[in-house]
Coordinates of C-alpha atoms and ligand atoms in Angstrom, one line a residue:
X13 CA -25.0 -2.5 -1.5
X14 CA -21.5 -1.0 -2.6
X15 CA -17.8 -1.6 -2.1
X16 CA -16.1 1.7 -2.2
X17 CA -12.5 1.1 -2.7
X18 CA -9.5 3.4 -1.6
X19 CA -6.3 2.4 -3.6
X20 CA -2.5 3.8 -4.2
X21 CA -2.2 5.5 -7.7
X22 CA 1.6 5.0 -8.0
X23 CA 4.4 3.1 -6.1
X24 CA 2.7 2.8 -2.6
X25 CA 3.3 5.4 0.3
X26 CA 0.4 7.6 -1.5
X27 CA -0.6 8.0 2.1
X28 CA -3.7 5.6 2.3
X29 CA -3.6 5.2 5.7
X30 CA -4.5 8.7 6.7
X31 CA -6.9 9.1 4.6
X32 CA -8.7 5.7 5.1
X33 CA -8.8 7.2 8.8
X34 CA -10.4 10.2 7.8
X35 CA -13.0 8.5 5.6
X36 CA -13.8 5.6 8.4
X37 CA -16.1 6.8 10.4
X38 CA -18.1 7.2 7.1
X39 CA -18.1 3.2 6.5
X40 CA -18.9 0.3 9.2
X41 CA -16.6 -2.1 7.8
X42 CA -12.8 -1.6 6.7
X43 CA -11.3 -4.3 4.9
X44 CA -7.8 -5.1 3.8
X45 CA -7.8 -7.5 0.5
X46 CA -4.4 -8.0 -0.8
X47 CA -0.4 -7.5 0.5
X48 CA 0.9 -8.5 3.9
X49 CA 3.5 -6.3 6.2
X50 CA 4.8 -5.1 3.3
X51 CA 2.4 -2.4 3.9
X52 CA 2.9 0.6 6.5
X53 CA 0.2 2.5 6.7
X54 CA 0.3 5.9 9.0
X55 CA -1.7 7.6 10.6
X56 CA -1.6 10.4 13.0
X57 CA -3.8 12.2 15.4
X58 CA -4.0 14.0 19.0
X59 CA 0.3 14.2 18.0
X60 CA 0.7 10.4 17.6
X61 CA 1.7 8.8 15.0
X62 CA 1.2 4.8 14.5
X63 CA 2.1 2.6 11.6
X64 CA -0.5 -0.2 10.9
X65 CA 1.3 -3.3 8.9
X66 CA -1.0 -6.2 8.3
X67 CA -4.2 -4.6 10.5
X68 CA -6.9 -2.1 8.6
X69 CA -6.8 1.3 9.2
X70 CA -10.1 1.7 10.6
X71 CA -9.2 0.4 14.0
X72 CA -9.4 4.0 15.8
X73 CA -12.4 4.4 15.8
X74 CA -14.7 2.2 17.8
X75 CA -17.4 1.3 16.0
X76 CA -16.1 0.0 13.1
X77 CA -15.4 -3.7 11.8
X78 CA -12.2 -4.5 10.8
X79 CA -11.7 -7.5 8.5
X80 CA -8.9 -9.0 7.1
X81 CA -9.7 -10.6 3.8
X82 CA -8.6 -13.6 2.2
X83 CA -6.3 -11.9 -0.7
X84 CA -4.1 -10.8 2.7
X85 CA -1.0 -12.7 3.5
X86 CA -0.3 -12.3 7.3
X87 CA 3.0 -13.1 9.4
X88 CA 1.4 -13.5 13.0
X89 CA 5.1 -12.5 14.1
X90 CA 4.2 -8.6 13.2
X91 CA 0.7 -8.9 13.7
X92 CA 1.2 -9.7 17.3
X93 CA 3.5 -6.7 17.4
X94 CA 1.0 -4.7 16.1
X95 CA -1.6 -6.0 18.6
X96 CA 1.0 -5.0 21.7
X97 CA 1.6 -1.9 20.5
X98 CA -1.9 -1.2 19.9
X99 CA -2.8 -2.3 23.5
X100 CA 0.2 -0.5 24.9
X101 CA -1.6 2.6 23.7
X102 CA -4.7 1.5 25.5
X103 CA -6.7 0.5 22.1
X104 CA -7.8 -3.3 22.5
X105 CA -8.9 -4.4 18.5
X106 CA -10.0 -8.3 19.7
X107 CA -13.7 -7.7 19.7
X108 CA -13.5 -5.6 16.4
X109 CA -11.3 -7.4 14.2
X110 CA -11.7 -10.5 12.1
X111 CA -9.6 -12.7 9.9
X112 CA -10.7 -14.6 6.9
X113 CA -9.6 -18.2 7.3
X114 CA -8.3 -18.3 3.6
X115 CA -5.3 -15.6 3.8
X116 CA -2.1 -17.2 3.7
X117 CA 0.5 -17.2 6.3
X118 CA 4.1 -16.0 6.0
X119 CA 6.2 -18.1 7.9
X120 CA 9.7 -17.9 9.1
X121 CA 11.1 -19.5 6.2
X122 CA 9.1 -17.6 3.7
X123 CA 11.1 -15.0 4.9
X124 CA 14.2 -16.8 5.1
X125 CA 13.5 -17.2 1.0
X126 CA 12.6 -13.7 0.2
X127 CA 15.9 -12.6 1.7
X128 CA 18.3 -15.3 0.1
X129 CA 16.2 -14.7 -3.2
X130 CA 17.0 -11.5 -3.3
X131 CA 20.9 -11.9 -2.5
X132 CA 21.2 -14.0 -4.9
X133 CA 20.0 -11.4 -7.2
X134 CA 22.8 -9.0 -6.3
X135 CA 22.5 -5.7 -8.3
X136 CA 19.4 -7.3 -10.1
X137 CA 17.5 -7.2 -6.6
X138 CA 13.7 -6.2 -6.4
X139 CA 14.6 -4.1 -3.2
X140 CA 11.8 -6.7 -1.0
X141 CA 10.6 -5.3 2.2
X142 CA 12.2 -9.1 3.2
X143 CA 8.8 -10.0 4.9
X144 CA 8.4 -13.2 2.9
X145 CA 5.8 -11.9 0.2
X146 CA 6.8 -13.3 -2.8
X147 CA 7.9 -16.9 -1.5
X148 CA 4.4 -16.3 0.6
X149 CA 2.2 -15.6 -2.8
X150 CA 4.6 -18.1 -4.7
X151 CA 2.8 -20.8 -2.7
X152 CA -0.4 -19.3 -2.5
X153 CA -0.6 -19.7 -6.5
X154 CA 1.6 -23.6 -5.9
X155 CA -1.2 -24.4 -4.0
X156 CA 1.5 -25.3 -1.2
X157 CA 0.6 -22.4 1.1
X158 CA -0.6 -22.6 4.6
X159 CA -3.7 -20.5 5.5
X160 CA -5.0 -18.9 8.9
X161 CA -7.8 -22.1 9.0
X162 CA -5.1 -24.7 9.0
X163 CA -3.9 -23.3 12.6
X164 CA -7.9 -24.8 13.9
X165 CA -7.1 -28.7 12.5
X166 CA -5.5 -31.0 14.6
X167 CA -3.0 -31.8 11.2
X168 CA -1.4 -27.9 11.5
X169 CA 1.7 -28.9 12.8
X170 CA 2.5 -32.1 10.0
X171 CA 1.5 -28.8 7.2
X172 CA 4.0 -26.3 8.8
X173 CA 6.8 -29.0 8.5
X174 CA 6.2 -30.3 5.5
X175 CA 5.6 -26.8 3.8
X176 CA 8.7 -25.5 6.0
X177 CA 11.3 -29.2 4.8
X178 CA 10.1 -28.3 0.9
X179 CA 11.1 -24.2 1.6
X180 CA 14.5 -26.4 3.5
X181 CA 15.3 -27.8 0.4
X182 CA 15.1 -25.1 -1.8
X183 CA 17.2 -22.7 0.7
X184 CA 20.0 -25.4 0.4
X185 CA 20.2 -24.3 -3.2
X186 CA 21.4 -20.7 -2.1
X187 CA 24.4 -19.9 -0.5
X188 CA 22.7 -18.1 2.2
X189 CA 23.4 -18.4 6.0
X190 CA 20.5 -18.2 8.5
X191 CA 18.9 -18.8 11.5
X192 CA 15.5 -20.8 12.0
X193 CA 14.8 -22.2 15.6
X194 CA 14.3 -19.2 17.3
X195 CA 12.1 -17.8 14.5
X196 CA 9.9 -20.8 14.7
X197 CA 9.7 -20.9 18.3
X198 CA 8.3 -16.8 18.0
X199 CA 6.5 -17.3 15.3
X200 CA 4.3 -20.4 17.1
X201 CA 3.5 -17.8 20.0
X202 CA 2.3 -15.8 18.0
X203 CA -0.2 -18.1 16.4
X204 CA -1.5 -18.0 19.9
X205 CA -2.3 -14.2 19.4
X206 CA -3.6 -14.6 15.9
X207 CA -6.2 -17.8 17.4
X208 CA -7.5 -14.7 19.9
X209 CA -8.8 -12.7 16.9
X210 CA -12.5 -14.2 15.2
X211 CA -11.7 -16.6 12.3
X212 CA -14.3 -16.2 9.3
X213 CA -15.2 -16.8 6.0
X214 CA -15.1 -13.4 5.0
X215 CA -16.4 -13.8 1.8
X216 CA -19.7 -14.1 3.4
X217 CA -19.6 -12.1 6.3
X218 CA -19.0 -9.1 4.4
X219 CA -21.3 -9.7 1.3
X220 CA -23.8 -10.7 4.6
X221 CA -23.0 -7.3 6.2
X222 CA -23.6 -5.4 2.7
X223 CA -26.4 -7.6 2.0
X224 CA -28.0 -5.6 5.5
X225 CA -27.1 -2.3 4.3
X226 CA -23.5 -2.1 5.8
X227 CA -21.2 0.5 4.5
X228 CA -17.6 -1.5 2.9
X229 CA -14.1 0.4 2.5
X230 CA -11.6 -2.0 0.8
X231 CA -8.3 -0.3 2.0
X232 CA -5.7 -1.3 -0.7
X233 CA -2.1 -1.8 0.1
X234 CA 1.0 -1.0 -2.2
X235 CA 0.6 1.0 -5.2
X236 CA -1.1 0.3 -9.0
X237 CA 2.5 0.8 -10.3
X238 CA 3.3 -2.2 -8.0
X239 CA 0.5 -4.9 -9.6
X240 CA 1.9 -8.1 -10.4
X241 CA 0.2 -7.6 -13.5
X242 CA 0.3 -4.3 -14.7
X243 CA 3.5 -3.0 -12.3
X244 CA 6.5 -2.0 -13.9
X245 CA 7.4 -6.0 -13.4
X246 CA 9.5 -7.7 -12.1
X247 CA 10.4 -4.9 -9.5
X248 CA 6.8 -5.1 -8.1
X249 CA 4.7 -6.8 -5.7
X250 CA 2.9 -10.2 -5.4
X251 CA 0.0 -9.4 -5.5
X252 CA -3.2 -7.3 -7.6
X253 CA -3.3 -4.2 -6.1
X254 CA -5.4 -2.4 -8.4
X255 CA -9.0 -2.1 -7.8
X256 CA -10.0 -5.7 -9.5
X257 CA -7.7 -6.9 -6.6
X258 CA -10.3 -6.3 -3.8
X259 CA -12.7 -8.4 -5.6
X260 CA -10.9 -11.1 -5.5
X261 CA -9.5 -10.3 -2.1
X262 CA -13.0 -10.1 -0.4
X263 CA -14.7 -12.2 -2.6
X264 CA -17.0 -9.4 -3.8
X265 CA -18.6 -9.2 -7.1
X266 CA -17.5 -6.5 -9.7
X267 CA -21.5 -5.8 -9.8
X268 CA -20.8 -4.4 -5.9
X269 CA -17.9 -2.0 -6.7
X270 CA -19.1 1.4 -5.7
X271 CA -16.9 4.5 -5.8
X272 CA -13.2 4.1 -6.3
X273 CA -11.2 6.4 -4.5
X274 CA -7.5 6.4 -6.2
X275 CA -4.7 8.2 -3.9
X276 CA -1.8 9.8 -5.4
X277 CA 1.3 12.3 -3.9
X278 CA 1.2 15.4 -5.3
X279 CA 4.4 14.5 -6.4
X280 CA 6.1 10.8 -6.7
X281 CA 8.5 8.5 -5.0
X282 CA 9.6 4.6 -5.1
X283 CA 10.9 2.5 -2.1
X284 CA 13.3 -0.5 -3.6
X285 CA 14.7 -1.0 -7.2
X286 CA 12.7 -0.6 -10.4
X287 CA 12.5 2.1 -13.8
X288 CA 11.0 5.7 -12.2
X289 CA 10.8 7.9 -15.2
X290 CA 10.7 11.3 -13.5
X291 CA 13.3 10.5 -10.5
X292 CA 15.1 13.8 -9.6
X293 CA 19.0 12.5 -8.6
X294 CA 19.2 16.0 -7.9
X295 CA 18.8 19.3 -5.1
X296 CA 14.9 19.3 -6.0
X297 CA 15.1 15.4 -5.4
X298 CA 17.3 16.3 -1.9
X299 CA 14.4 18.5 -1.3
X300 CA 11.1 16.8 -1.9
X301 CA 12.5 13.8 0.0
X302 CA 13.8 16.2 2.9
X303 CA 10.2 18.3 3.3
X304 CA 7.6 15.3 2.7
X305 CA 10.0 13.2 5.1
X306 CA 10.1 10.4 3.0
X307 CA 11.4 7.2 4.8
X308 CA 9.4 4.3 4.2
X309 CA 7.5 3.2 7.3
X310 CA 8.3 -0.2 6.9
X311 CA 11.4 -0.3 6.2
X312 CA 13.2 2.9 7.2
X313 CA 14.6 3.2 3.5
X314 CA 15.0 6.6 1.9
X315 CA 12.5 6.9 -0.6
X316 CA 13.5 7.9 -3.9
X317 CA 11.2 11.5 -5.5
X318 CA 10.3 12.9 -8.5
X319 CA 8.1 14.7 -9.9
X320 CA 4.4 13.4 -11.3
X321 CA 4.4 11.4 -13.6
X322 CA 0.6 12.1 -15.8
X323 CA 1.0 9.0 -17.7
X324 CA 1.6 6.7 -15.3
X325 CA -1.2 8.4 -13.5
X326 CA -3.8 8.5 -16.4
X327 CA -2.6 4.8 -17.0
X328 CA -3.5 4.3 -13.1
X329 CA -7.1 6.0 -13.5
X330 CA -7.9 3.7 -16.2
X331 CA -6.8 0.3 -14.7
X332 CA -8.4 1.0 -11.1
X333 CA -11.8 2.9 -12.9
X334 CA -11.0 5.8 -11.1
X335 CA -14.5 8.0 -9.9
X336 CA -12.4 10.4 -7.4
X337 CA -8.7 10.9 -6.8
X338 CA -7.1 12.2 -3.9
X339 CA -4.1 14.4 -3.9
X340 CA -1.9 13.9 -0.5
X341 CA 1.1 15.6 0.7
X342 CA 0.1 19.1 -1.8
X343 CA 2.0 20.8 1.8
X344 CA 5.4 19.7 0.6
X345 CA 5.1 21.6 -3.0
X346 CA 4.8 24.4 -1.3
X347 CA 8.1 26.1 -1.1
X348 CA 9.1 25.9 -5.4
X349 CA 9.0 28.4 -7.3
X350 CA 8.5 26.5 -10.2
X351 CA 6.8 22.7 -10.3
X352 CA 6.9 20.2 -13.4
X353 CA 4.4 17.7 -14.5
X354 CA 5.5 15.0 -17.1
X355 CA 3.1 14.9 -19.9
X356 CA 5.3 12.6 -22.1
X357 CA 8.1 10.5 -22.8
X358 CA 10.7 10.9 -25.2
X359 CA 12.2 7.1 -26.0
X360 CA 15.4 5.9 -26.5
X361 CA 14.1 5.1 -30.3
X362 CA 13.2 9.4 -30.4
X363 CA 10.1 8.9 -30.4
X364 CA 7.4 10.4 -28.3
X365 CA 4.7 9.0 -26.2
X366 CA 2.0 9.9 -24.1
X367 CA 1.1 6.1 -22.6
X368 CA 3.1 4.2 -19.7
X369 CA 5.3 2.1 -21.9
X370 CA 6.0 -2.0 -21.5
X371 CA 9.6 -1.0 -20.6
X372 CA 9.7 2.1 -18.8
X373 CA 13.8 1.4 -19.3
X374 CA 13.2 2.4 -23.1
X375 CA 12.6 6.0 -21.7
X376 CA 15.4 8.2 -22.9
X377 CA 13.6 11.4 -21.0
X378 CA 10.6 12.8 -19.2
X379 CA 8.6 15.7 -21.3
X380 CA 7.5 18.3 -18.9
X381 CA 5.0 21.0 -18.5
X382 CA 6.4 23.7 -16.1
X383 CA 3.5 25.0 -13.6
X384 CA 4.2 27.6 -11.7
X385 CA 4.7 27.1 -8.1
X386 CA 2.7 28.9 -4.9
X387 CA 4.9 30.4 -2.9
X388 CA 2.5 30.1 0.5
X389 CA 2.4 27.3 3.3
X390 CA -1.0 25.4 2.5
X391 CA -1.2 23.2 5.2
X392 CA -3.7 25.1 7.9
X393 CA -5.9 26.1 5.0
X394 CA -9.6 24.7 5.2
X395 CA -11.5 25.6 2.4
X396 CA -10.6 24.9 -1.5
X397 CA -11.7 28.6 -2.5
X398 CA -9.0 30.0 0.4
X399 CA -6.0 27.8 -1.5
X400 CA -3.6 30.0 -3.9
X401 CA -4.6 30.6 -7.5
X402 CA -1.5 28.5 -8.8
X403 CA -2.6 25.7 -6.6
X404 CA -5.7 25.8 -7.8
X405 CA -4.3 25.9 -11.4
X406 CA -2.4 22.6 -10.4
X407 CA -5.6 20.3 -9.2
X408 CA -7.6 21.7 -12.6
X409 CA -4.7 20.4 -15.1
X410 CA -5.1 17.2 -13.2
X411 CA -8.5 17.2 -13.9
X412 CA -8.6 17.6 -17.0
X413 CA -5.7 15.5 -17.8
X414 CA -7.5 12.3 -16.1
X415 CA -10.8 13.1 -17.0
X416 CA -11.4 12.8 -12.8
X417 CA -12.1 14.9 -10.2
X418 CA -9.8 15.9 -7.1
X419 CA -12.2 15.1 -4.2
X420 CA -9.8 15.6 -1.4
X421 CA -7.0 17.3 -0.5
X422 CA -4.6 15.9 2.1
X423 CA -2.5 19.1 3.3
X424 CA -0.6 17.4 6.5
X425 CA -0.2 13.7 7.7
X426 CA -3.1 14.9 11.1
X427 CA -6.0 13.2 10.9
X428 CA -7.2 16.6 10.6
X429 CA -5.4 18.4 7.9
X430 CA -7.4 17.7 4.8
X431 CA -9.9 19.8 2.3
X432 CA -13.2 18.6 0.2
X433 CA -13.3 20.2 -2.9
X434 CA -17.2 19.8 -3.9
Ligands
GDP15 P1 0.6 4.6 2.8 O1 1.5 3.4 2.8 O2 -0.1 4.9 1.5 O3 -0.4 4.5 3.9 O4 1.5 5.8 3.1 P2 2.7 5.9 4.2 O5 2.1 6.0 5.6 O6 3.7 4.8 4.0 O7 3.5 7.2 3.8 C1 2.8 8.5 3.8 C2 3.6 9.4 4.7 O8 3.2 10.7 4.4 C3 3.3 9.2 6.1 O9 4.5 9.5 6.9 C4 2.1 10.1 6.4 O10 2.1 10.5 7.8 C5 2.5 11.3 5.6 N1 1.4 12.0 5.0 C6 0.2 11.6 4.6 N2 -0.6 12.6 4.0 C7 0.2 13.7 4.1 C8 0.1 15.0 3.6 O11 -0.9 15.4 3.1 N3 1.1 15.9 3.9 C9 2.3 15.5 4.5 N4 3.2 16.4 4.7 N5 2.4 14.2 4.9 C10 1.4 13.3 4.7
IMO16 P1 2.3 0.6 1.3 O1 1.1 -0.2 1.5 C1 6.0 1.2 -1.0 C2 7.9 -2.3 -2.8 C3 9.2 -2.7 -2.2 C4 9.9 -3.4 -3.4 C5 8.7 -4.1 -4.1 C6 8.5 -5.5 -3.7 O2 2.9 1.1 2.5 O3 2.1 1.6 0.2 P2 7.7 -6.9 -1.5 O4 8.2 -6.8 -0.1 O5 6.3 -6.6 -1.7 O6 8.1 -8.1 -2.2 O7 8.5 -5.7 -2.3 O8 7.5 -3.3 -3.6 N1 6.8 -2.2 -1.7 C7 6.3 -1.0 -1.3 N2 6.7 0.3 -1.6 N3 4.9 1.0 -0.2 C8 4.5 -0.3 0.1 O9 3.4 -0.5 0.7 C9 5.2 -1.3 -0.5 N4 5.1 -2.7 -0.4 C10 6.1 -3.2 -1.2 O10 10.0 -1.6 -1.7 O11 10.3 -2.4 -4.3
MG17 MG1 3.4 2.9 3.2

């Protein structure tokens, strides 16, 4: 009766989605338990390539039951989107996806908030997506949110204006122009989407379905260096995204928690504003971001690289209880000559650390260990014992260095292109 969960290692973008895609047809249930569109999640196969937002990523393949949990925050604007483009590509998700009646809902002015919030920050901004996830989880924990079981009451409308006059108020504090009546009128059509889709208590339909023997991935969102908690704060997310998160965002007991499957680049990169201790402003920077194509599939925003960063990561491992890590997106190391890992920090003070500091601003330098590179193209390799010796070198530092092993080794963003390392 376990919960495996699949969770991001660093800043988000580890490339969950694939790999929850490759693992789903292992599990009968996928379940989402914390972030909102924030989140884009992609995954390719047969040459196409889709970005989920708010929707699990287990809804290619048939058989599986997708469920939105209750830690989730949902804007029904994108999640209709989602649903049209889904159906435009001939995959229908109504009979296979369910919502938990206690996730919140962003609504327009939530994200009216986020984006004046953040102006109003100026260079101090958090670099939000702008989908309304702070002001969203900011009434969650007010206890003035609005959740996806308000939309069955007959008293749904009097909630939406008297949450959406209080967020009124509060906007007339900024100096902020905007537009609402339009918003509203979309985002009320779309409730009409989201009232297609089963509403449930998912707290018990999933501890029901494990109860019977049912196989449970929790498909975290974001990154652990994101967590409201333990995220280099405050440039970080609303929400727990480490592996306590799903618990609470499924309402499954830590006694369930199975494997813990933690999903890290081979390298590093942030999307938005916030300390990165090994950012590269330089060519190898230019480069990383040019061959692992990073633009964030949310927002289009070049994402900033560096390279890994083993403290953060060790500091990841222990948070989220680690039991296998996956290394994505090894492909795009492939053309150095020489890669680093940082195995320290030197501080501002002079002195040196090995553990992810309080303020990662207080980092005068990285400390690296130079690994030699492997000068071959990995990606149609199949088999861990066919991979170059240097490569190999690479995943067995890591290894030892977390105390975890590599279980999988993501080569290409294709469904396909992945190796099991027994
Ligand atoms: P997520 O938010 O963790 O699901 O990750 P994103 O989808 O936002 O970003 C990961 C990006 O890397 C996507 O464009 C994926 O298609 C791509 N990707 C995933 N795994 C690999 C890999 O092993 N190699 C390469 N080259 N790309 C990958
Ligand atoms: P996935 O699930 C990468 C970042 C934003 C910003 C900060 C706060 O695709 O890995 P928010 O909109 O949550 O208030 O933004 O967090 N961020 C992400 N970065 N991947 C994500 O999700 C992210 N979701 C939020 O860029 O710095
Ligand atoms: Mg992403």
């Amino acid at each position: 009766m376990n919960l495996n969960v699949l969770l991001g290692l660093q800043w988000g973008d580890e490339g969950k989605g694939k790999i929850v895609d490759v693992f789903a047809s292992r599990y009968d249930v996928v379940a989402r338990f914390q972030g909102g569109p924030n989140a884009g999640h992609s995954l390719e196969f047969d040459n196409v390539k889709h970005i989920l937002h708010n929707i699990p990523s287990g809804v290619f393949h048939k058989n599986i039951q997708n469920i939105i949990g209750n830690g989730v925050v949902i804007d029904p604007v994108i999640f209709r989107k989602e649903i049209d483009e889904l159906k435009e590509k001939g995959i229908n998700i109504n009979s296979n996806l369910s919502i938990s009646r206690k996730a919140h809902l962003i609504l327009p002015t939530h994200r009216i908030l986020d984006a004046a919030s953040e102006s109003a920050k100026g260079k101090s901004k958090i670099g939000s997506t702008l989908k309304g996830i702070g002001p969203t989880y900011m009434d969650k924990t007010g206890r003035n949110g609005l959740r996806v079981g308000d939309t069955e009451g007959n008293d749904f409308h009097d909630k939406y204006r008297f949450l959406k006059n209080k967020h009124l108020d509060l906007l007339a504090q900024y100096d902020f122009d905007y537009e609402l009546e339009e918003k509203e009128k979309e985002w009320f059509e779309a409730i009409k989407t989201l009232k297609e889709f089963a509403f449930v208590d998912s707290e018990h339909t999933i501890n029901h379905l494990m109860q019977q023997g049912k196989s449970v991935l929790a498909e975290g969102a974001q990154g652990t260096l994101l967590d409201i908690d333990f995220g280099s704060y405050p440039y970080v997310t609303s929400s727990n995204t480490v592996c306590a998160g799903a618990c609470i965002g499924l309402g499954v007991s830590p006694r369930n928690v199975g494997e813990v499957y933690g999903v890290f680049k081979a390298y590093c990169t942030r999307v938005g504003s916030g300390p990165f201790p090994t950012e590269l402003n330089n060519s190898e920077g230019e480069k990383l971001q040019k061959q692992g194509n990073e633009y964030g599939a949310t927002t289009g925003r070049p994402r900033r690289c560096g390279w890994l960063d083993m403290p953060a990561l060790k500091y990841a491992v222990m948070l989220n209880g680690v039991t296998q890590l996956i290394m994505t997106k090894a492909d795009v190391l492939s053309s150095f000559d020489n890669i680093k890992v940082c195995t320290a920090y030197r501080m501002k003070d002079g002195s040196l650390i090995e553990h992810f500091p309080y303020n990662q601003y207080d980092i005068a330098e990285p400390v690296y260990k130079e690994i030699k590179g492997w000068d071959q193209d990995i990606s149609q390799v199949k088999r861990f014992d066919d991979l170059p010796g240097a490569f190999k070198e690479y995943v067995r530092f890591i290894e030892e260095q977390t105390g975890v092993p590599v279980h999988i080794i993501s080569t290409g963003p294709e469904r396909k292109s992945w190796i099991e390392k027994n």
